[in-house]
Coordinates of C-alpha atoms in Angstrom, one line a residue:
X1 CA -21.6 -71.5 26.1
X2 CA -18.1 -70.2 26.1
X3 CA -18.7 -68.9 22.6
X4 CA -21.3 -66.8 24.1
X5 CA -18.9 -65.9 27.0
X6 CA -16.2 -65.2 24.9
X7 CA -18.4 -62.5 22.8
X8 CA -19.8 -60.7 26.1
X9 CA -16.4 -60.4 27.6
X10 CA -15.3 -58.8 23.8
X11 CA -17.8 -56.6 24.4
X12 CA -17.5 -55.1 27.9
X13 CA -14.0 -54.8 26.5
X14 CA -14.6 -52.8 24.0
X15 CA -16.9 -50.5 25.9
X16 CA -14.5 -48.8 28.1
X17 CA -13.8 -45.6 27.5
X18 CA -15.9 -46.4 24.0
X19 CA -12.4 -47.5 22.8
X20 CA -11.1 -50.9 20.7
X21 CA -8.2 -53.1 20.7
X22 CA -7.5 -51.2 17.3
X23 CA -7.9 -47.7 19.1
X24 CA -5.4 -48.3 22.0
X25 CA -3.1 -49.3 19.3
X26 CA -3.6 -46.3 17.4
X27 CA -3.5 -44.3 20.5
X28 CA -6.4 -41.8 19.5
X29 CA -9.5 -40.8 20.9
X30 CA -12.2 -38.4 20.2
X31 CA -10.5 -35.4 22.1
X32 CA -7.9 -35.6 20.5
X33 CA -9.4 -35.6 17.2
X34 CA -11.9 -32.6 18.3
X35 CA -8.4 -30.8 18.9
X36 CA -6.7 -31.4 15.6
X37 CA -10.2 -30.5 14.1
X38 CA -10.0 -27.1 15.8
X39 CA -6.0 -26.3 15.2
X40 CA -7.3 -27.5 11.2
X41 CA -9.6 -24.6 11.3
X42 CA -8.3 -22.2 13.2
X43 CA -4.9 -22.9 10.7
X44 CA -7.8 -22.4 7.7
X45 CA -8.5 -19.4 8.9
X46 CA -5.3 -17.9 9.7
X47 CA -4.5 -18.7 6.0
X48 CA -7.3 -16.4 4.7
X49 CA -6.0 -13.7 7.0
X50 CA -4.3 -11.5 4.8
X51 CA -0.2 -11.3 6.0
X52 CA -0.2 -7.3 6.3
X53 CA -3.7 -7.4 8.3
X54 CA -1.9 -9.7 10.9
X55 CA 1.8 -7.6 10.8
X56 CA -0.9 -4.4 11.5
X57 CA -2.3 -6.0 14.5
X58 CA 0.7 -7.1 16.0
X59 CA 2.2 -3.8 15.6
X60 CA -0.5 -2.5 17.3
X61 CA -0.8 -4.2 20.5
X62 CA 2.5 -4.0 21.0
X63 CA 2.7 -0.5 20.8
X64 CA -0.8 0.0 22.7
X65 CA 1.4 -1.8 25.5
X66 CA 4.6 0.6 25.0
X67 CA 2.0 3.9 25.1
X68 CA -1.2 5.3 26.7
X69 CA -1.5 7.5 24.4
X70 CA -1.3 5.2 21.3
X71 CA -4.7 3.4 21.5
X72 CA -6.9 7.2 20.9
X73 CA -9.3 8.2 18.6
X74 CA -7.1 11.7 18.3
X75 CA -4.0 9.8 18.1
X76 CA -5.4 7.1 15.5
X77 CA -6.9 9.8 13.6
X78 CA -3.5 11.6 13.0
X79 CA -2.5 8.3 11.5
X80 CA -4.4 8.5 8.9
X81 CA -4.6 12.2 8.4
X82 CA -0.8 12.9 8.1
X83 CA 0.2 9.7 5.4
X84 CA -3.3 10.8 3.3
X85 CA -0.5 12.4 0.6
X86 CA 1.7 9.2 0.8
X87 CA -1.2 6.8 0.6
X88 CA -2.9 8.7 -2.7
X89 CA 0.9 8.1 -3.9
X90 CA 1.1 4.4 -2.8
X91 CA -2.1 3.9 -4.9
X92 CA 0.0 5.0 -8.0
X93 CA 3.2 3.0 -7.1
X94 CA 0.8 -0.3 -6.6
X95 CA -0.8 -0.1 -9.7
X96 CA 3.1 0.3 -11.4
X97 CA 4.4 -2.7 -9.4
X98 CA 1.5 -4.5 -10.7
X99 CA 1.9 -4.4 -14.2
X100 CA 5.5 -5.2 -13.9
X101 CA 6.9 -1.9 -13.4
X102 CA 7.9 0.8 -10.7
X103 CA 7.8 4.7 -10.6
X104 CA 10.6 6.0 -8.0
X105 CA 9.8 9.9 -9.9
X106 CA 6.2 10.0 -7.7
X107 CA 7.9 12.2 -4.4
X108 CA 9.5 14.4 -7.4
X109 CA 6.2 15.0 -9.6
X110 CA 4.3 15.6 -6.3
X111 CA 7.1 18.5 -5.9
X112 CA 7.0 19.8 -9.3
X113 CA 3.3 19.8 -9.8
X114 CA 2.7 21.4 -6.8
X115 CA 6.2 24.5 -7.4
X116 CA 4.1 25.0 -10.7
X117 CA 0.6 25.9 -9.3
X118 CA 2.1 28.0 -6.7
X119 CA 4.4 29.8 -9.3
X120 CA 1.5 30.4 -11.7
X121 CA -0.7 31.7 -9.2
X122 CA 1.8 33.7 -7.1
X123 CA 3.7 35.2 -10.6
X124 CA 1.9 34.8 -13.1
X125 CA -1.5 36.1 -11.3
X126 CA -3.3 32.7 -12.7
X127 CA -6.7 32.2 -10.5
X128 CA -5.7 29.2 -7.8
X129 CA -8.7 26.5 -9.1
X130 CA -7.2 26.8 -12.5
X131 CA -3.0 26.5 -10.8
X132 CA -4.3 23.2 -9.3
X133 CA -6.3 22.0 -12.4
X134 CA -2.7 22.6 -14.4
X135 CA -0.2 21.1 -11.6
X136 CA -2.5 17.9 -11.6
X137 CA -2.1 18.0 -15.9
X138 CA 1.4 18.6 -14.9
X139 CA 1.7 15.3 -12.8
X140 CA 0.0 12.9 -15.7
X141 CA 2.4 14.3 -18.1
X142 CA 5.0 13.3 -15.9
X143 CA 4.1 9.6 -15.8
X144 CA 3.2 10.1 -19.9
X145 CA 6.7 10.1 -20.3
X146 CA 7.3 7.7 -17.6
X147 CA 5.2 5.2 -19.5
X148 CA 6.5 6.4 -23.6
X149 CA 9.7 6.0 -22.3
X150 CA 9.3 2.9 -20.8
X151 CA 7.5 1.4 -23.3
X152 CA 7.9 2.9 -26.9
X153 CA 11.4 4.1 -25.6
X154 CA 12.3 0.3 -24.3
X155 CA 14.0 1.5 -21.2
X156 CA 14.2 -0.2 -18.6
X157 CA 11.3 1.3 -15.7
X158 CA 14.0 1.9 -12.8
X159 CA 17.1 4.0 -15.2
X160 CA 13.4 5.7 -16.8
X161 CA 12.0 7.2 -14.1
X162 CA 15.1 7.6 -12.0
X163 CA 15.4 9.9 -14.9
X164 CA 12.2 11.8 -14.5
X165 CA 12.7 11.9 -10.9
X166 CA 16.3 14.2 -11.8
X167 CA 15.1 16.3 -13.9
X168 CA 11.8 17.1 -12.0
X169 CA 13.4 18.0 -8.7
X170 CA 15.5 19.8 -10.7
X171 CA 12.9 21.8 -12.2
X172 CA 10.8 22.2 -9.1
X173 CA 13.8 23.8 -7.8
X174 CA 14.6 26.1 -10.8
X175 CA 10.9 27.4 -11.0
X176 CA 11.8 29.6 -7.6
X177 CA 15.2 29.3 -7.4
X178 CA 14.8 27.1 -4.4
X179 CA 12.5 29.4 -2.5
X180 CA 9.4 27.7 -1.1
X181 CA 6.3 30.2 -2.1
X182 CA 3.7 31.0 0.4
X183 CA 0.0 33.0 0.9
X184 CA -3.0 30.7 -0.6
X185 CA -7.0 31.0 -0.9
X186 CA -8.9 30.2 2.2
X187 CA -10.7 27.4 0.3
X188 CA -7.2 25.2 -0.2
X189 CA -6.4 25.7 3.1
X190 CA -9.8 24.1 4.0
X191 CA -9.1 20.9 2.2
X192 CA -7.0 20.0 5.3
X193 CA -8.4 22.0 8.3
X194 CA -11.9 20.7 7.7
X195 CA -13.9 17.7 8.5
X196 CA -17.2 16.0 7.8
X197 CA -18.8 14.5 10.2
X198 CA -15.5 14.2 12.9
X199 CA -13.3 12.4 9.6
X200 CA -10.5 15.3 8.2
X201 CA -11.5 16.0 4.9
X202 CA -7.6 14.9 3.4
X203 CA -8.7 11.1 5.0
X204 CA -11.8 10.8 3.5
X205 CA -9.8 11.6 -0.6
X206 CA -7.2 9.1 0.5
X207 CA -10.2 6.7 1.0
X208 CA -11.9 7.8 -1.6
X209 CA -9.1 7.1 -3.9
X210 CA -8.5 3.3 -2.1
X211 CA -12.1 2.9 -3.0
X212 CA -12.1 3.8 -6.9
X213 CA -8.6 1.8 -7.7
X214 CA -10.0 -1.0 -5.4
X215 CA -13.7 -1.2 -7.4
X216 CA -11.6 -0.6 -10.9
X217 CA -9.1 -3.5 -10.3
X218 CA -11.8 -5.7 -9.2
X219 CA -15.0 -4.5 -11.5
X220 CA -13.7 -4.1 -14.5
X221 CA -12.2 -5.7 -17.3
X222 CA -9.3 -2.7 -18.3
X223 CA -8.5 -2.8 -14.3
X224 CA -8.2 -7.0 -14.2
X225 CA -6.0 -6.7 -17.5
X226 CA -3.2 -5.2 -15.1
X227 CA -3.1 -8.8 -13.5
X228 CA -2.5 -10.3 -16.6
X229 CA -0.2 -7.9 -18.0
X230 CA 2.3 -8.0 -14.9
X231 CA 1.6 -11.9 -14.6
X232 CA 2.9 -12.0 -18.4
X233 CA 2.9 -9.4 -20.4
X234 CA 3.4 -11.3 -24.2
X235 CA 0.7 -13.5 -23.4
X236 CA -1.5 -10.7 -22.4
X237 CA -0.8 -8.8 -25.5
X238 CA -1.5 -12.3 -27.6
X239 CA -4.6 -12.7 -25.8
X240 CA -5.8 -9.3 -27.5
X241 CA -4.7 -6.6 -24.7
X242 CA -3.3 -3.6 -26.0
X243 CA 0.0 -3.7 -23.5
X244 CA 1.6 -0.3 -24.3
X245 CA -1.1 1.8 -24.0
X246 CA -2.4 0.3 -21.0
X247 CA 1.0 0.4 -19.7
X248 CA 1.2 4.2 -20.3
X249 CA -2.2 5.1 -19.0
X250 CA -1.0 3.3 -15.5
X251 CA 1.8 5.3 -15.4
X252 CA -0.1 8.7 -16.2
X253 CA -2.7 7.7 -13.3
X254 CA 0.7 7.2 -11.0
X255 CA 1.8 11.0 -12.2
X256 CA -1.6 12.3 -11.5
X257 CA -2.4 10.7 -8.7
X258 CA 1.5 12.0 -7.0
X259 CA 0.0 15.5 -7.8
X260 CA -3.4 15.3 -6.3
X261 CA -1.2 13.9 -2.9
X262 CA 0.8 17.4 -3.9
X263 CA -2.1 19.5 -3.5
X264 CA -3.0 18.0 0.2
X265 CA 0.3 18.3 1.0
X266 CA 0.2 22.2 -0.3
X267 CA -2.4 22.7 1.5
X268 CA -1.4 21.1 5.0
X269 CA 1.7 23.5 4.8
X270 CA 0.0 26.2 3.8
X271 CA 3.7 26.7 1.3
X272 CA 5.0 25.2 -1.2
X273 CA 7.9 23.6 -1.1
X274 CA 10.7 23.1 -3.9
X275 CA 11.7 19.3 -1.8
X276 CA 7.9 18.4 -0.8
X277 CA 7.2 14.5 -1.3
X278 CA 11.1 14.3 -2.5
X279 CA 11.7 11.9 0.7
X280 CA 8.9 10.2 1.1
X281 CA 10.0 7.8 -2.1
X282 CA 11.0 4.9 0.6
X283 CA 7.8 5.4 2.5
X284 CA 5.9 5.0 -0.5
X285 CA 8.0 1.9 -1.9
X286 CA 7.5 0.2 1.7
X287 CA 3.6 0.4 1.4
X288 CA 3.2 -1.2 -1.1
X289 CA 5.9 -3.6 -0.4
X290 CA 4.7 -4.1 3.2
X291 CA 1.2 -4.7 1.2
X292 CA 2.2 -7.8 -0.3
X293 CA 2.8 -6.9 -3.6
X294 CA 5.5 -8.4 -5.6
X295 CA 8.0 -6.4 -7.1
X296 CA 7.7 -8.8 -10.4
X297 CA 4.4 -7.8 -10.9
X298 CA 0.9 -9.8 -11.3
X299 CA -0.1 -9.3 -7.9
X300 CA -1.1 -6.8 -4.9
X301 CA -4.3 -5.1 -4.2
X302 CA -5.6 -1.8 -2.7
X303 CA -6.6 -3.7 0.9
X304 CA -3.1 -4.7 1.4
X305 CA -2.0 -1.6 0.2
X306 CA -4.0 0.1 2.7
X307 CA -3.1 -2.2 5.4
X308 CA 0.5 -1.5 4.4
X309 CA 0.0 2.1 4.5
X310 CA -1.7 1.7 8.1
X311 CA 2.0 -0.3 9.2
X312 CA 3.9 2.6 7.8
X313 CA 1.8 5.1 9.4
X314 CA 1.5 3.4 13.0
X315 CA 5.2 2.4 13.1
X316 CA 5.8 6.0 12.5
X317 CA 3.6 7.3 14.9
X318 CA 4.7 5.0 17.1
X319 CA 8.4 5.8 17.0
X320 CA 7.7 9.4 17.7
X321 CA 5.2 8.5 20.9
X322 CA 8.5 6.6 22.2
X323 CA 10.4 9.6 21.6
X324 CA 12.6 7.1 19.0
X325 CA 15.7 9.0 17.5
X326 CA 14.1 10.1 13.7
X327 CA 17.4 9.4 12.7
X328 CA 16.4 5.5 13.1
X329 CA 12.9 5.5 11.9
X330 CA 14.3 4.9 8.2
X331 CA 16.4 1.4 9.4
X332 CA 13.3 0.6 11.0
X333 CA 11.3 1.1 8.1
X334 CA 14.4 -0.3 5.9
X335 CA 14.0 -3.4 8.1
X336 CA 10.0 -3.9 7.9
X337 CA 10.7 -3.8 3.9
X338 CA 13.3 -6.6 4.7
X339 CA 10.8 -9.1 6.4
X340 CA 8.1 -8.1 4.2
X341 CA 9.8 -9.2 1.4
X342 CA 11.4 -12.5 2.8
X343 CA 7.9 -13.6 4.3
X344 CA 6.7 -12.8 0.5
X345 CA 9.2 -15.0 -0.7
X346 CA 8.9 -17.8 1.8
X347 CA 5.0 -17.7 1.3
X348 CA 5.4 -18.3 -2.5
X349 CA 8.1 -21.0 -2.2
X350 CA 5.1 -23.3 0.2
X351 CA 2.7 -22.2 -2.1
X352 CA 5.2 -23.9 -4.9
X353 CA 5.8 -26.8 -3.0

């Protein structure tokens, strides 16, 4: 009889609150462990959230806070429209820093392909759609030598192109003495004053060009060699990649890809300029940086990159909305590198723990 007693008291005991002796001790109970469920998956998904995307979103709100006039289709429009010649350049620079390298001559070759088309056509009497097809061949023979000299010529990609960058400003400037050139078809001035379907026709090749580095990384086997190559580029080349000549054709696609950003800028101005793209080198650096791509190489993609290049842009905007001195836009941009690049660093060290 007390046996009996003894169990039913055991179990009235246990059935309050549908806890045991052993849960009181533990002190848990199926709220809490609904919560730490949700903070686990909500922390899962945060962790596939790229880094830029949730910079970009930041940025935004607080700056959709600061101005009315931020959060516009007009406004948000311009964002994209006035960085389309940085972000075709950014796509060059991200391949670069992915195999290891970097190409600080791209704001230079956009200036020198660009002084030569306009020079051709406005003294030599070339017709226009054969002055852009030459400035763009004058841009991938820019990064030719960017790449021979960094690979056959074994120095080092920073002294190499800072090289390149010299001399092509240089000889941008020499074509006209300095002297921007002005007066071009009605069909180049299109490229930027035209739109399909309400998108400016400059966006949608900045897009464009996201879209075919993007599918060429990811969907094919001479784009996925990059990873390898700027992961480690002797074990690449012993697993039966040819190293230098892939190498040299990212660099050529860097130079081209600096003078097709050369014609929108051209274009946009409706002039040529002997300095055109020559300062936009940190802007370009800071996409792809801002992007997530390390500077060692082996990683960074064109999402990021376009999400970096969207930062750039809105931070921009956004300092001129607030009516922010332009001489402090650069230490803000200087700064965003900064924290980019420690967050980078901090993110690898966990993942290496």
């Amino acid at each position: 009889m007390r046996t009996t007693t003894d169990h039913a008291i055991n179990q009235r005991s246990s059935g309050r609150g549908g806890r045991t002796p052993e849960d009181a001790g533990t002190g848990t109970s199926p709220g809490r462990d609904t919560g730490r469920g949700l903070a686990g998956i909500a922390a899962n998904v945060l962790r596939r959230v790229p880094g830029p995307l949730i910079g970009l979103i930041a940025v935004m709100i607080a700056l959709s806070i600061m101005s009315p006039y931020f959060l516009t289709w007009r406004n948000l429009s311009n964002v994209v429209t006035q960085n389309a010649d940085i972000g075709i350049m950014a796509v060059g620079a991200a391949l670069v820093i992915l195999i290891g390298g970097i190409d600080l001559s791209v704001g230079s070759t956009l200036a020198l392909s660009l002084m030569t088309s306009a020079w051709l056509y406005r003294s030599a009497g070339v017709p226009f759609e054969l002055c852009v097809v030459l400035g763009l061949t004058v841009g991938a023979a820019v990064g030719l030598i960017n790449g021979v000299l960094s690979t056959y010529g074994r120095i080092q990609p920073f002294v190499a192109t800072l090289a390149t960058m010299s001399a092509a400003a240089g000889l941008a400037l020499y074509l006209t003495n300095g002297n921007p050139i002005n007066g071009f078809p009605e069909w180049y001035l299109a490229i930027t004053s035209n739109d399909i379907l309400g998108i400016p026709l400059e966006g949608i090749i900045m897009v464009a060009t996201f879209l075919i580095a993007a599918y060429w990384l990811r969907f094919r086997p001479s784009g996925r060699a990059l990873y390898a190559i700027g992961g480690n580029a002797e074990v690449a080349r012993l697993s039966g990649l040819n190293v230098t000549r892939i190498k040299i054709g990212v660099y050529v696609v860097a130079g081209f890809l600096a003078a097709l950003a050369g014609v929108i800028v051209g274009s946009r101005l409706d002039s040529a300029q002997p300095t055109a793209g020559t300062a936009d080198l940190l802007n370009v650096i800071a996409v792809v940086v801002i992007g997530g791509a390390s500077l060692s190489g082996g990683s960074g993609g064109m999402l990021n990159t376009f999400i970096g290049l969207l930062i750039i842009g809105v931070l921009n905007n956004g300092m001129s909305l607030l009516n922010v001195s332009p001489n402090l836009q650069p230490v803000v941009i200087g700064v965003a590198i900064i924290v980019a690049v420690l967050t980078d660093r901090a993110s690898r060290s966990r993942q290496g723990a």
